[in-house]
Amino acid sequence: VLTKLAQDSTSTVKSVVFGNPSTPMAIRVSLVPNLRHGQKENLVTMGGDRIPPEILAALATDPDKFLRFCVGGNTRTPVDTLRKLSEDKDGRKGVACNPATPQEILGMLVDKALQETDRDLASRLLQNPNLKRETRDRFLCFPGSDSGLLRSAIQWSPQ
């Protein structure tokens, strides 16, 4: 029944099918593009750690920058999805401060921040509690690292 309802042309019906906990994950994932913008936003901002990783992966390709940022920052986002989002200008900002981001990806983001002189990305990386000290110290050569604000962020970042 849910499979048939998921094919309905009405967005309201599709939305109800998506929200039904009995709907198989494959069907829920296929319905993500049909959700209204507000529903997607509520899902990523209020769903927190209850959002299934498969749904996060589907939302990671959404054209909305804020959604990609939120998916990047969610600790349940699959590593492959984090890797893809780290290539996205907006998604990488969420990935940078996500404590579940692997060191390999954090290192790639540090490289990008240094190469592109991206202060916003650098500050988000410095907020990540799992950024290793030796990786964090690479920002000491960042242009403007002699400024009080950036030096303080480097010295007082979590690790």
Short mmCIF file of N, CA, C and O in Angstrom, two decimals, residues 56-135:
data_model
loop_
_atom_site.label_atom_id
_atom_site.label_comp_id
_atom_site.label_asym_id
_atom_site.label_seq_id
_atom_site.Cartn_x
_atom_site.Cartn_y
_atom_site.Cartn_z
N LEU A 56 20.14 11.43 5.20
CA LEU A 56 21.17 12.47 5.16
C LEU A 56 21.92 12.45 3.83
O LEU A 56 22.19 13.50 3.25
N ALA A 57 22.26 11.26 3.37
CA ALA A 57 22.96 11.14 2.09
C ALA A 57 22.11 11.70 0.95
O ALA A 57 22.62 12.38 0.06
N ALA A 58 20.80 11.45 0.99
CA ALA A 58 19.90 11.99 -0.05
C ALA A 58 19.80 13.51 0.04
O ALA A 58 19.78 14.20 -0.98
N LEU A 59 19.76 14.05 1.24
CA LEU A 59 19.67 15.50 1.42
C LEU A 59 20.96 16.22 1.05
O LEU A 59 20.95 17.42 0.75
N ALA A 60 22.08 15.52 1.06
CA ALA A 60 23.38 16.13 0.76
C ALA A 60 23.48 16.64 -0.67
O ALA A 60 24.35 17.45 -0.98
N THR A 61 22.59 16.19 -1.54
CA THR A 61 22.63 16.63 -2.93
C THR A 61 21.60 17.73 -3.21
O THR A 61 21.46 18.16 -4.35
N ASP A 62 20.92 18.19 -2.18
CA ASP A 62 19.91 19.22 -2.35
C ASP A 62 20.56 20.53 -2.82
O ASP A 62 21.68 20.85 -2.40
N PRO A 63 19.87 21.30 -3.67
CA PRO A 63 20.45 22.57 -4.12
C PRO A 63 20.56 23.63 -3.01
O PRO A 63 21.32 24.58 -3.15
N ASP A 64 19.85 23.44 -1.90
CA ASP A 64 19.87 24.43 -0.81
C ASP A 64 21.17 24.37 -0.02
O ASP A 64 21.51 23.34 0.55
N LYS A 65 21.89 25.49 0.03
CA LYS A 65 23.18 25.56 0.73
C LYS A 65 23.05 25.24 2.22
O LYS A 65 23.89 24.56 2.78
N PHE A 66 22.02 25.79 2.84
CA PHE A 66 21.83 25.58 4.28
C PHE A 66 21.63 24.11 4.60
O PHE A 66 22.17 23.60 5.58
N LEU A 67 20.86 23.42 3.78
CA LEU A 67 20.63 21.99 4.00
C LEU A 67 21.94 21.21 3.89
O LEU A 67 22.23 20.34 4.71
N ARG A 68 22.74 21.53 2.87
CA ARG A 68 24.02 20.83 2.71
C ARG A 68 24.96 21.12 3.89
O ARG A 68 25.66 20.23 4.36
N PHE A 69 24.93 22.35 4.37
CA PHE A 69 25.73 22.71 5.55
C PHE A 69 25.28 21.88 6.76
O PHE A 69 26.10 21.31 7.48
N CYS A 70 23.97 21.80 6.98
CA CYS A 70 23.44 21.03 8.12
C CYS A 70 23.76 19.54 8.00
O CYS A 70 24.10 18.90 9.00
N VAL A 71 23.64 19.00 6.81
CA VAL A 71 23.96 17.58 6.61
C VAL A 71 25.45 17.36 6.91
O VAL A 71 25.82 16.39 7.57
N GLY A 72 26.30 18.26 6.45
CA GLY A 72 27.74 18.15 6.71
C GLY A 72 28.06 18.18 8.19
O GLY A 72 29.02 17.54 8.64
N GLY A 73 27.27 18.89 8.95
CA GLY A 73 27.52 19.01 10.39
C GLY A 73 26.88 17.92 11.23
O GLY A 73 27.13 17.85 12.44
N ASN A 74 26.10 17.06 10.62
CA ASN A 74 25.39 16.02 11.38
C ASN A 74 26.33 14.84 11.63
O ASN A 74 26.93 14.30 10.69
N THR A 75 26.44 14.41 12.87
CA THR A 75 27.37 13.32 13.24
C THR A 75 26.96 11.97 12.68
O THR A 75 27.76 11.04 12.69
N ARG A 76 25.73 11.84 12.17
CA ARG A 76 25.29 10.56 11.59
C ARG A 76 25.51 10.49 10.08
O ARG A 76 25.22 9.48 9.45
N THR A 77 26.00 11.57 9.50
CA THR A 77 26.22 11.58 8.06
C THR A 77 27.31 10.56 7.71
O THR A 77 28.38 10.57 8.32
N PRO A 78 27.04 9.68 6.74
CA PRO A 78 28.04 8.67 6.35
C PRO A 78 29.34 9.32 5.86
O PRO A 78 29.33 10.40 5.26
N VAL A 79 30.45 8.64 6.09
CA VAL A 79 31.77 9.16 5.73
C VAL A 79 31.86 9.46 4.23
O VAL A 79 32.41 10.50 3.83
N ASP A 80 31.31 8.61 3.39
CA ASP A 80 31.33 8.87 1.95
C ASP A 80 30.62 10.18 1.61
O ASP A 80 31.06 10.93 0.74
N THR A 81 29.54 10.45 2.32
CA THR A 81 28.79 11.68 2.10
C THR A 81 29.59 12.88 2.60
O THR A 81 29.64 13.92 1.95
N LEU A 82 30.25 12.73 3.75
CA LEU A 82 31.11 13.81 4.26
C LEU A 82 32.22 14.11 3.25
O LEU A 82 32.54 15.28 3.00
N ARG A 83 32.77 13.07 2.66
CA ARG A 83 33.85 13.25 1.67
C ARG A 83 33.33 14.05 0.47
O ARG A 83 33.99 14.99 0.01
N LYS A 84 32.13 13.71 0.00
CA LYS A 84 31.55 14.44 -1.14
C LYS A 84 31.25 15.89 -0.75
O LYS A 84 31.51 16.82 -1.52
N LEU A 85 30.68 16.08 0.44
CA LEU A 85 30.35 17.43 0.89
C LEU A 85 31.60 18.29 1.13
O LEU A 85 31.54 19.50 1.03
N SER A 86 32.73 17.65 1.42
CA SER A 86 33.96 18.42 1.64
C SER A 86 34.43 19.09 0.35
O SER A 86 35.22 20.03 0.38
N GLU A 87 33.91 18.63 -0.79
CA GLU A 87 34.22 19.25 -2.09
C GLU A 87 33.25 20.38 -2.42
O GLU A 87 33.47 21.13 -3.37
N ASP A 88 32.18 20.49 -1.65
CA ASP A 88 31.14 21.49 -1.87
C ASP A 88 31.44 22.72 -1.02
O ASP A 88 31.66 22.60 0.19
N LYS A 89 31.46 23.89 -1.63
CA LYS A 89 31.82 25.13 -0.93
C LYS A 89 30.98 25.37 0.33
O LYS A 89 31.49 25.85 1.32
N ASP A 90 29.70 25.03 0.29
CA ASP A 90 28.83 25.26 1.44
C ASP A 90 28.80 24.05 2.37
O ASP A 90 28.83 24.20 3.59
N GLY A 91 28.74 22.86 1.81
CA GLY A 91 28.70 21.65 2.62
C GLY A 91 29.95 21.48 3.46
O GLY A 91 29.90 21.00 4.59
N ARG A 92 31.10 21.91 2.93
CA ARG A 92 32.36 21.71 3.67
C ARG A 92 32.40 22.49 4.98
O ARG A 92 33.11 22.11 5.90
N LYS A 93 31.65 23.56 5.08
CA LYS A 93 31.63 24.34 6.33
C LYS A 93 31.03 23.53 7.46
O LYS A 93 31.48 23.62 8.60
N GLY A 94 30.00 22.76 7.15
CA GLY A 94 29.40 21.87 8.16
C GLY A 94 30.33 20.71 8.48
O GLY A 94 30.50 20.32 9.63
N VAL A 95 30.95 20.15 7.45
CA VAL A 95 31.88 19.02 7.61
C VAL A 95 33.05 19.44 8.51
O VAL A 95 33.50 18.68 9.36
N ALA A 96 33.51 20.68 8.34
CA ALA A 96 34.67 21.18 9.09
C ALA A 96 34.46 21.15 10.60
O ALA A 96 35.39 20.86 11.36
N CYS A 97 33.26 21.45 11.05
CA CYS A 97 33.04 21.49 12.50
C CYS A 97 32.35 20.23 13.04
O CYS A 97 32.04 20.15 14.23
N ASN A 98 32.17 19.24 12.20
CA ASN A 98 31.53 17.99 12.61
C ASN A 98 32.54 17.12 13.36
O ASN A 98 33.55 16.71 12.79
N PRO A 99 32.29 16.82 14.65
CA PRO A 99 33.25 16.01 15.41
C PRO A 99 33.40 14.58 14.90
O PRO A 99 34.36 13.89 15.23
N ALA A 100 32.49 14.13 14.03
CA ALA A 100 32.59 12.77 13.47
C ALA A 100 33.39 12.73 12.17
O ALA A 100 33.58 11.66 11.61
N THR A 101 33.84 13.88 11.70
CA THR A 101 34.61 13.91 10.45
C THR A 101 35.97 13.26 10.67
O THR A 101 36.70 13.65 11.59
N PRO A 102 36.33 12.28 9.82
CA PRO A 102 37.64 11.63 9.96
C PRO A 102 38.80 12.60 9.75
O PRO A 102 38.68 13.58 9.01
N GLN A 103 39.93 12.30 10.39
CA GLN A 103 41.12 13.15 10.30
C GLN A 103 41.56 13.36 8.86
O GLN A 103 42.01 14.45 8.50
N GLU A 104 41.44 12.35 8.04
CA GLU A 104 41.84 12.45 6.63
C GLU A 104 41.08 13.59 5.93
O GLU A 104 41.67 14.40 5.21
N ILE A 105 39.78 13.66 6.18
CA ILE A 105 38.96 14.71 5.56
C ILE A 105 39.28 16.06 6.18
O ILE A 105 39.38 17.08 5.48
N LEU A 106 39.48 16.09 7.50
CA LEU A 106 39.85 17.35 8.15
C LEU A 106 41.16 17.88 7.57
O LEU A 106 41.29 19.08 7.31
N GLY A 107 42.11 17.00 7.35
CA GLY A 107 43.39 17.40 6.75
C GLY A 107 43.21 18.00 5.37
O GLY A 107 43.83 19.01 5.03
N MET A 108 42.33 17.39 4.56
CA MET A 108 42.04 17.93 3.22
C MET A 108 41.41 19.32 3.33
O MET A 108 41.73 20.21 2.54
N LEU A 109 40.53 19.50 4.31
CA LEU A 109 39.88 20.80 4.49
C LEU A 109 40.87 21.86 4.97
O LEU A 109 40.77 23.02 4.58
N VAL A 110 41.82 21.46 5.81
CA VAL A 110 42.86 22.40 6.23
C VAL A 110 43.66 22.84 5.01
O VAL A 110 43.94 24.04 4.83
N ASP A 111 44.00 21.88 4.14
CA ASP A 111 44.71 22.22 2.90
C ASP A 111 43.93 23.25 2.09
O ASP A 111 44.49 24.24 1.62
N LYS A 112 42.61 23.02 1.94
CA LYS A 112 41.77 23.94 1.17
C LYS A 112 41.73 25.32 1.82
O LYS A 112 41.83 26.33 1.14
N ALA A 113 41.57 25.34 3.14
CA ALA A 113 41.51 26.63 3.84
C ALA A 113 42.81 27.41 3.65
O ALA A 113 42.78 28.63 3.42
N LEU A 114 43.95 26.72 3.71
CA LEU A 114 45.24 27.38 3.53
C LEU A 114 45.44 27.82 2.08
O LEU A 114 45.87 28.95 1.82
N GLN A 115 45.11 26.95 1.13
CA GLN A 115 45.29 27.28 -0.30
C GLN A 115 44.40 28.43 -0.74
O GLN A 115 44.81 29.28 -1.52
N GLU A 116 43.17 28.44 -0.23
CA GLU A 116 42.19 29.45 -0.66
C GLU A 116 42.13 30.65 0.29
O GLU A 116 41.31 31.54 0.10
N THR A 117 42.97 30.66 1.32
CA THR A 117 42.95 31.69 2.36
C THR A 117 41.51 31.92 2.83
O THR A 117 41.02 33.04 2.87
N ASP A 118 40.84 30.84 3.17
CA ASP A 118 39.44 30.87 3.57
C ASP A 118 39.33 30.95 5.09
O ASP A 118 39.41 29.95 5.79
N ARG A 119 39.16 32.16 5.61
CA ARG A 119 39.09 32.39 7.06
C ARG A 119 37.88 31.70 7.69
O ARG A 119 37.96 31.21 8.79
N ASP A 120 36.76 31.72 6.97
CA ASP A 120 35.54 31.11 7.51
C ASP A 120 35.76 29.61 7.71
O ASP A 120 35.45 29.06 8.77
N LEU A 121 36.31 28.95 6.70
CA LEU A 121 36.58 27.51 6.80
C LEU A 121 37.60 27.25 7.91
O LEU A 121 37.44 26.32 8.70
N ALA A 122 38.63 28.09 7.97
CA ALA A 122 39.66 27.92 9.01
C ALA A 122 39.04 28.03 10.41
O ALA A 122 39.31 27.20 11.28
N SER A 123 38.18 29.02 10.61
CA SER A 123 37.60 29.19 11.95
C SER A 123 36.67 28.02 12.30
O SER A 123 36.62 27.59 13.45
N ARG A 124 35.98 27.48 11.32
CA ARG A 124 35.10 26.33 11.59
C ARG A 124 35.93 25.09 11.92
O ARG A 124 35.58 24.31 12.80
N LEU A 125 37.04 24.91 11.21
CA LEU A 125 37.93 23.78 11.51
C LEU A 125 38.49 23.90 12.92
O LEU A 125 38.59 22.92 13.65
N LEU A 126 38.83 25.11 13.32
CA LEU A 126 39.41 25.32 14.65
C LEU A 126 38.38 25.10 15.76
O LEU A 126 38.75 24.90 16.91
N GLN A 127 37.10 25.07 15.41
CA GLN A 127 36.05 24.77 16.40
C GLN A 127 35.84 23.27 16.56
O GLN A 127 35.17 22.84 17.49
N ASN A 128 36.42 22.48 15.67
CA ASN A 128 36.21 21.03 15.73
C ASN A 128 36.99 20.44 16.90
O ASN A 128 38.22 20.57 16.95
N PRO A 129 36.30 19.80 17.83
CA PRO A 129 36.99 19.28 19.02
C PRO A 129 37.96 18.13 18.72
O PRO A 129 38.79 17.81 19.55
N ASN A 130 37.87 17.54 17.53
CA ASN A 130 38.74 16.41 17.19
C ASN A 130 39.87 16.76 16.24
O ASN A 130 40.58 15.86 15.78
N LEU A 131 40.04 18.04 15.95
CA LEU A 131 41.15 18.44 15.09
C LEU A 131 42.45 18.26 15.87
O LEU A 131 42.63 18.83 16.94
N LYS A 132 43.33 17.42 15.35
CA LYS A 132 44.59 17.13 16.06
C LYS A 132 45.47 18.37 16.14
O LYS A 132 45.46 19.21 15.24
N ARG A 133 46.24 18.44 17.21
CA ARG A 133 47.10 19.60 17.47
C ARG A 133 48.03 19.90 16.29
O ARG A 133 48.16 21.03 15.87
N GLU A 134 48.68 18.84 15.74
CA GLU A 134 49.61 19.09 14.63
C GLU A 134 48.90 19.62 13.38
O GLU A 134 49.46 20.40 12.63
N THR A 135 47.65 19.22 13.20
CA THR A 135 46.87 19.74 12.08
C THR A 135 46.47 21.18 12.37
O THR A 135 46.58 22.05 11.50
#
